[in-house]
Short mmCIF file of C-alpha atoms in Angstrom, two decimals:
data_model
loop_
_atom_site.label_atom_id
_atom_site.label_comp_id
_atom_site.label_asym_id
_atom_site.label_seq_id
_atom_site.Cartn_x
_atom_site.Cartn_y
_atom_site.Cartn_z
CA MET A 213 84.43 15.63 -26.59
CA VAL A 214 88.05 17.11 -26.87
CA GLU A 215 91.22 15.19 -26.72
CA ARG A 216 94.56 16.57 -26.11
CA PHE A 217 97.50 14.40 -27.47
CA GLY A 218 95.08 11.58 -27.81
CA ARG A 219 93.88 11.75 -24.20
CA TYR A 220 90.47 13.07 -23.14
CA ASP A 221 90.84 16.59 -21.98
CA ARG A 222 87.47 18.23 -21.48
CA THR A 223 83.85 18.37 -22.60
CA LEU A 224 82.65 21.46 -24.56
CA GLU A 225 79.12 22.90 -24.08
CA PRO A 226 77.22 24.01 -27.29
CA GLY A 227 78.57 27.21 -28.65
CA VAL A 228 81.66 28.68 -30.38
CA HIS A 229 85.05 27.23 -29.14
CA LEU A 230 88.64 27.30 -30.20
CA LEU A 231 90.87 24.29 -30.40
CA LYS A 232 94.70 24.32 -30.35
CA TRP A 233 95.46 22.19 -33.39
CA PRO A 234 97.28 19.97 -33.66
CA MET A 235 97.64 19.25 -30.05
CA GLU A 236 93.80 19.24 -29.56
CA ARG A 237 91.22 17.59 -31.68
CA GLU A 238 87.51 16.81 -31.48
CA ALA A 239 87.06 13.11 -30.47
CA GLY A 240 83.32 13.01 -31.16
CA ARG A 241 79.86 14.39 -30.20
CA VAL A 242 77.27 12.97 -27.89
CA GLY A 243 73.69 13.90 -28.34
CA VAL A 244 71.37 14.31 -25.37
CA ARG A 245 68.20 13.97 -27.21
CA ILE A 246 65.84 11.01 -26.65
CA HIS A 247 66.26 8.23 -28.97
CA GLN A 248 63.98 5.36 -29.73
CA LEU A 249 64.94 1.70 -30.33
CA ASP A 250 62.20 -0.67 -31.67
CA LEU A 251 62.68 -4.25 -31.19
CA HIS A 252 60.75 -7.48 -31.64
CA CYS A 253 61.41 -10.75 -29.78
CA GLU A 254 59.88 -14.13 -30.47
CA THR A 255 59.64 -16.30 -27.43
CA LYS A 256 57.34 -19.07 -25.87
CA SER A 257 54.97 -18.70 -23.16
CA LYS A 258 54.35 -21.16 -20.27
CA ASP A 259 51.63 -22.88 -21.98
CA HIS A 260 53.75 -23.42 -25.07
CA VAL A 261 52.48 -20.67 -27.28
CA PHE A 262 54.96 -18.83 -29.45
CA VAL A 263 54.56 -15.08 -29.15
CA ASP A 264 56.02 -12.12 -31.10
CA VAL A 265 56.49 -9.17 -28.78
CA ARG A 266 57.20 -5.71 -30.12
CA VAL A 267 58.96 -3.32 -27.72
CA SER A 268 59.94 0.32 -27.97
CA ILE A 269 62.88 1.57 -25.79
CA GLN A 270 63.24 5.36 -25.21
CA TYR A 271 66.56 6.38 -23.92
CA GLN A 272 69.01 9.37 -23.86
CA ALA A 273 72.58 10.06 -22.63
CA ASN A 274 72.98 11.49 -19.12
CA SER A 275 74.18 15.07 -19.38
CA ASN A 276 76.20 14.50 -16.06
CA PHE A 277 77.87 11.36 -17.40
CA LEU A 278 78.79 12.22 -20.89
CA PHE A 279 82.26 10.71 -20.59
CA GLU A 280 80.83 7.40 -19.60
CA ALA A 281 78.19 7.70 -22.50
CA PHE A 282 81.00 8.35 -25.09
CA TYR A 283 83.91 6.08 -23.93
CA SER A 284 82.04 3.17 -22.34
CA LEU A 285 80.05 1.63 -25.16
CA GLU A 286 80.90 1.34 -28.76
CA SER A 287 77.18 0.76 -29.67
CA PRO A 288 74.57 1.45 -27.02
CA THR A 289 71.81 0.12 -29.20
CA ARG A 290 73.41 -3.23 -29.52
CA GLN A 291 73.83 -3.28 -25.54
CA LEU A 292 70.18 -2.34 -25.21
CA THR A 293 69.07 -4.93 -27.68
CA SER A 294 71.01 -7.67 -25.85
CA GLN A 295 69.59 -6.52 -22.45
CA THR A 296 66.00 -6.33 -23.66
CA LEU A 297 65.85 -9.78 -25.26
CA ASN A 298 67.54 -11.28 -22.23
CA VAL A 299 64.78 -9.77 -19.95
CA LEU A 300 61.87 -10.77 -22.25
CA ARG A 301 63.08 -14.32 -22.72
CA SER A 302 63.70 -14.82 -18.99
CA ASN A 303 60.22 -13.62 -17.88
CA LEU A 304 57.67 -14.41 -20.48
CA PRO A 305 58.23 -18.19 -20.53
CA GLN A 306 57.28 -18.21 -16.91
CA MET A 307 53.78 -16.81 -17.72
CA ASP A 308 50.65 -18.08 -19.56
CA LEU A 309 49.58 -16.26 -22.65
CA ASP A 310 46.43 -14.79 -20.84
CA ASP A 311 48.91 -13.50 -18.09
CA ILE A 312 51.12 -11.93 -20.72
CA PHE A 313 48.13 -9.99 -22.13
CA SER A 314 46.89 -8.93 -18.73
CA SER A 315 50.24 -8.10 -17.24
CA GLN A 316 51.83 -5.76 -19.96
CA ASP A 317 52.17 -2.87 -17.39
CA SER A 318 54.05 -5.08 -14.91
CA ILE A 319 56.31 -6.49 -17.75
CA ALA A 320 57.06 -3.07 -19.10
CA LEU A 321 57.91 -1.90 -15.53
CA GLU A 322 60.26 -4.84 -14.97
CA LEU A 323 61.97 -4.18 -18.22
CA HIS A 324 62.34 -0.41 -17.46
CA ARG A 325 63.77 -1.10 -14.05
CA THR A 326 66.30 -3.76 -15.36
CA LEU A 327 67.46 -1.69 -18.27
CA ASN A 328 67.88 1.53 -16.41
CA GLY A 329 69.97 -0.34 -13.62
CA ASN A 330 72.15 -1.80 -16.25
CA MET A 331 72.46 1.19 -18.54
CA ASN A 332 73.11 3.98 -15.89
CA LYS A 333 76.68 2.84 -15.27
CA TYR A 334 77.36 3.45 -18.94
CA GLY A 335 75.86 7.06 -18.81
CA TYR A 336 72.45 6.42 -20.21
CA THR A 337 68.98 6.81 -18.75
CA ILE A 338 66.00 4.82 -19.85
CA GLN A 339 62.95 6.99 -20.05
CA HIS A 340 60.35 4.55 -21.06
CA ALA A 341 60.03 0.80 -21.98
CA LEU A 342 56.76 0.05 -23.80
CA LEU A 343 55.31 -3.32 -25.03
CA THR A 344 53.66 -2.05 -28.26
CA ARG A 345 52.36 -5.35 -29.46
CA ILE A 346 51.83 -9.01 -28.38
CA HIS A 347 51.12 -11.22 -31.37
CA PRO A 348 50.60 -14.90 -30.93
CA ASN A 349 50.21 -17.18 -33.82
CA ASP A 350 47.17 -16.72 -36.15
CA HIS A 351 45.83 -20.27 -35.40
CA VAL A 352 46.11 -19.49 -31.64
CA LYS A 353 44.34 -16.19 -32.08
CA GLN A 354 41.48 -18.01 -33.95
CA SER A 355 41.15 -20.64 -31.29
CA MET A 356 41.12 -17.93 -28.57
CA ASN A 357 38.33 -16.10 -30.38
CA GLU A 358 36.28 -19.24 -30.83
CA MET A 359 36.73 -20.19 -27.22
CA GLU A 360 35.37 -16.79 -26.14
CA ALA A 361 32.60 -16.96 -28.65
CA SER A 362 31.57 -20.49 -27.32
CA LYS A 363 31.72 -19.13 -23.86
CA ARG A 364 29.46 -16.31 -24.49
CA MET A 365 27.06 -18.45 -26.58
CA LYS A 366 26.88 -20.87 -23.61
CA GLU A 367 25.90 -18.01 -21.27
CA ALA A 368 23.30 -16.75 -23.92
CA MET A 369 21.72 -20.17 -24.40
CA PRO A 370 19.82 -20.06 -21.06
CA HIS A 371 18.33 -16.68 -21.83
CA LYS A 372 17.40 -17.66 -25.40
CA ALA A 373 15.75 -20.78 -24.11
CA GLU A 374 13.81 -18.71 -21.42
CA ALA A 375 12.69 -16.37 -24.22
CA VAL A 376 11.52 -19.32 -26.32
CA LYS A 377 9.57 -20.71 -23.21
CA ILE A 378 7.86 -17.47 -22.69
CA GLU A 379 6.92 -17.17 -26.35
CA CYS A 380 5.50 -20.74 -26.26
CA VAL A 381 3.61 -20.05 -23.11
CA LYS A 382 2.23 -16.75 -24.31
CA ASN A 383 1.18 -18.38 -27.60
CA ALA A 384 -0.61 -21.20 -25.74
CA GLU A 385 -2.36 -18.64 -23.46
CA ALA A 386 -3.43 -16.73 -26.63
CA ARG A 387 -4.70 -19.86 -28.38
CA ALA A 388 -6.81 -20.75 -25.20
CA GLU A 389 -8.11 -17.30 -24.83
CA ARG A 390 -9.10 -17.32 -28.60
CA ALA A 391 -10.80 -20.66 -28.14
CA TYR A 392 -12.66 -19.49 -25.15
CA LEU A 393 -13.77 -16.23 -26.92
CA ASN A 394 -14.87 -18.31 -29.93
CA GLY A 395 -16.98 -20.58 -27.68
CA VAL A 396 -18.47 -17.59 -25.98
CA GLY A 397 -19.34 -16.08 -29.39
CA VAL A 398 -20.78 -19.35 -30.61
CA ALA A 399 -22.88 -19.63 -27.42
CA ARG A 400 -24.08 -16.03 -27.80
CA GLU A 401 -24.90 -16.72 -31.45
CA ARG A 402 -27.00 -19.77 -30.56
CA ARG A 403 -28.84 -17.91 -27.90
CA ALA A 404 -29.46 -15.21 -30.24
CA ILE A 405 -30.96 -17.62 -32.80
CA ALA A 406 -33.08 -19.22 -30.23
CA LYS A 407 -34.19 -15.93 -28.92
CA GLY A 408 -35.12 -15.09 -32.52
CA MET A 409 -36.98 -18.26 -32.97
CA ARG A 410 -38.78 -17.64 -29.66
CA ASP A 411 -39.83 -14.12 -31.00
CA VAL A 412 -41.07 -15.81 -34.17
CA VAL A 413 -43.03 -18.44 -32.25
CA ASP A 414 -44.62 -15.74 -29.93
CA SER A 415 -45.61 -13.75 -32.98
CA VAL A 416 -47.18 -16.94 -34.43
CA ASN A 417 -48.91 -17.68 -31.04
CA ASP A 418 -50.15 -14.16 -30.75
CA SER A 419 -51.82 -14.38 -34.14
CA PHE A 420 -52.91 -18.04 -34.29
CA ILE A 421 -52.21 -20.49 -31.59
CA SER A 422 -50.40 -20.41 -28.04
CA THR A 423 -48.18 -23.48 -28.65
CA VAL A 424 -46.18 -25.11 -31.43
CA SER A 425 -45.32 -28.52 -32.01
CA SER A 426 -41.80 -30.06 -31.64
CA LYS A 427 -42.03 -31.13 -35.23
CA GLY A 428 -42.30 -27.48 -36.44
CA VAL A 429 -39.61 -26.33 -34.27
CA MET A 430 -37.17 -28.89 -35.25
CA ASP A 431 -38.00 -28.34 -38.90
CA LEU A 432 -37.34 -24.76 -38.61
CA LEU A 433 -34.03 -25.25 -36.75
CA VAL A 434 -32.86 -27.85 -39.38
CA LEU A 435 -33.84 -25.65 -42.17
CA THR A 436 -31.87 -22.62 -40.68
CA GLN A 437 -28.73 -24.66 -40.06
CA TYR A 438 -28.85 -26.09 -43.66
CA PHE A 439 -28.81 -22.61 -44.99
CA ASP A 440 -25.90 -21.74 -42.63
CA VAL A 441 -23.99 -24.75 -43.86
CA LEU A 442 -24.55 -23.71 -47.65
CA THR A 443 -23.24 -20.23 -46.64
CA SER A 444 -20.25 -21.58 -45.04
CA LEU A 445 -19.18 -23.80 -47.92
CA ASN A 446 -17.65 -20.82 -49.54
CA GLY A 447 -14.94 -21.10 -46.91
CA THR A 448 -15.35 -17.57 -45.54
CA GLY A 449 -18.82 -17.73 -43.95
CA SER A 450 -17.62 -18.26 -40.37
CA MET A 451 -14.41 -16.27 -40.65
CA SER A 452 -13.86 -12.87 -39.12
CA TRP A 453 -12.96 -9.91 -41.10
CA GLN A 454 -9.17 -10.19 -40.31
CA GLU A 455 -9.23 -13.87 -41.02
CA LYS A 456 -10.73 -13.18 -44.55
CA GLN A 457 -8.01 -10.62 -45.19
CA ASP A 458 -5.31 -13.03 -44.07
CA ALA A 459 -6.71 -15.73 -46.35
CA GLU A 460 -6.75 -13.39 -49.32
CA ASN A 461 -3.28 -12.18 -48.77
CA ALA A 462 -2.06 -15.64 -48.54
CA VAL A 463 -3.65 -16.48 -51.87
CA GLU A 464 -2.12 -13.49 -53.42
CA ARG A 465 1.32 -14.44 -52.28
CA LYS A 466 0.91 -17.83 -53.74
CA GLY A 467 0.10 -16.32 -57.11
CA LYS A 468 -2.92 -18.51 -57.65
CA MET A 469 -6.50 -18.92 -56.55
CA ALA A 470 -7.56 -21.72 -54.28
CA ASN A 471 -10.44 -23.26 -56.20
CA SER A 472 -12.63 -25.78 -54.52
CA SER A 473 -16.01 -27.41 -55.51
CA LEU A 474 -18.68 -29.34 -53.77
CA ILE A 475 -21.49 -31.06 -55.48
CA LEU A 476 -24.85 -31.18 -53.53
CA ASN A 477 -28.28 -32.57 -54.23
CA TYR A 478 -30.07 -29.36 -53.76
CA MET A 479 -33.66 -30.35 -54.04
CA PRO A 480 -36.66 -29.88 -51.67
CA ALA A 481 -36.56 -33.69 -50.91
CA THR A 482 -33.18 -33.13 -49.51
CA VAL A 483 -34.32 -30.85 -46.83
CA GLN A 484 -37.13 -33.18 -45.86
CA GLN A 485 -34.59 -36.06 -45.64
CA LEU A 486 -32.39 -33.92 -43.28
CA GLN A 487 -35.33 -33.10 -41.11
CA ARG A 488 -36.49 -36.68 -40.96
CA THR A 489 -32.95 -37.91 -40.05
CA ALA A 490 -32.74 -35.20 -37.41
CA ARG A 491 -36.05 -36.30 -35.75
CA GLU A 492 -34.90 -39.85 -35.75
CA CYS A 493 -31.66 -38.90 -33.88
CA PHE A 494 -33.56 -37.06 -31.45
CA GLY A 495 -35.61 -40.17 -30.51
CA GLY A 496 -38.17 -40.37 -33.27
CA VAL A 497 -41.06 -38.31 -34.38
CA THR A 498 -43.34 -37.10 -31.57
CA GLU A 499 -46.24 -34.77 -31.61
CA ASP A 500 -45.52 -33.46 -28.06
CA THR A 501 -45.68 -29.67 -27.77
CA ILE A 502 -42.79 -27.47 -26.52
CA GLU A 503 -43.61 -24.39 -24.58
CA VAL A 504 -42.13 -21.16 -25.99
CA GLU A 505 -40.25 -20.50 -22.87
CA ASN A 506 -38.24 -23.61 -23.39
CA LEU A 507 -36.81 -22.68 -26.83
CA LEU A 508 -33.58 -21.33 -25.17
CA ASP A 509 -32.81 -24.84 -23.88
CA ILE A 510 -32.67 -26.30 -27.38
CA SER A 511 -29.45 -24.60 -28.20
#
């Protein structure tokens, strides 16, 4: 900017120029590059939450209005600061905190339109007005996070409960199926035992007699069951291979062996006493004969 006798005379473009000193002098220079002004404003929202808002204003001098840009304002940054704070403190208190976060674009657009309209008459153009940060109080942020976490947990609880329900139902169905299959296995085992006894009786009948007394059948059945009980006292006689492995692994994890002892009166008289007790429970001692074909009904 060139002044002649203290009064504005003309504007010089970039390049080499001659001034008629002392009549003319350089009053100053106006840059047309884009400048950025970073501001922060603390204000309160409609729901009484204090918010620290960071704003970046990008502005430049209008090349067609350099005279206004140089002579109109002493400090354009102070003017921009006052205008920006005024716009923010008049608009943000009318909005809730959630609306401030969701309406950043509209707030920035309103700020740009207001600043551009006010600064154009001073020879400046606002290129961009950006809200770079909206920072509420730390306690408010923590509360908002807890509210959102509680909301999502509430939405997840029905799904979790449904999963637990399905797991319980499936476990119950598995236990029922296991019990059913165990029953089927026990029934087949007893039928196989009865069939084996029948085969033995048939062999005896073919060699000696055609019938066998009920006492002999009951004695043989009680004796067989007695041996099975002795076998199962070890704790693994009736377990499957997988159950035995699980039991051994459990003992190894505990780091000690599970010792158990049972003292029995193992004498021939014991077997006879068991046979006599069984016959008394089935209605007393009889000498009636049982056909070989009816042995399967005993099980």
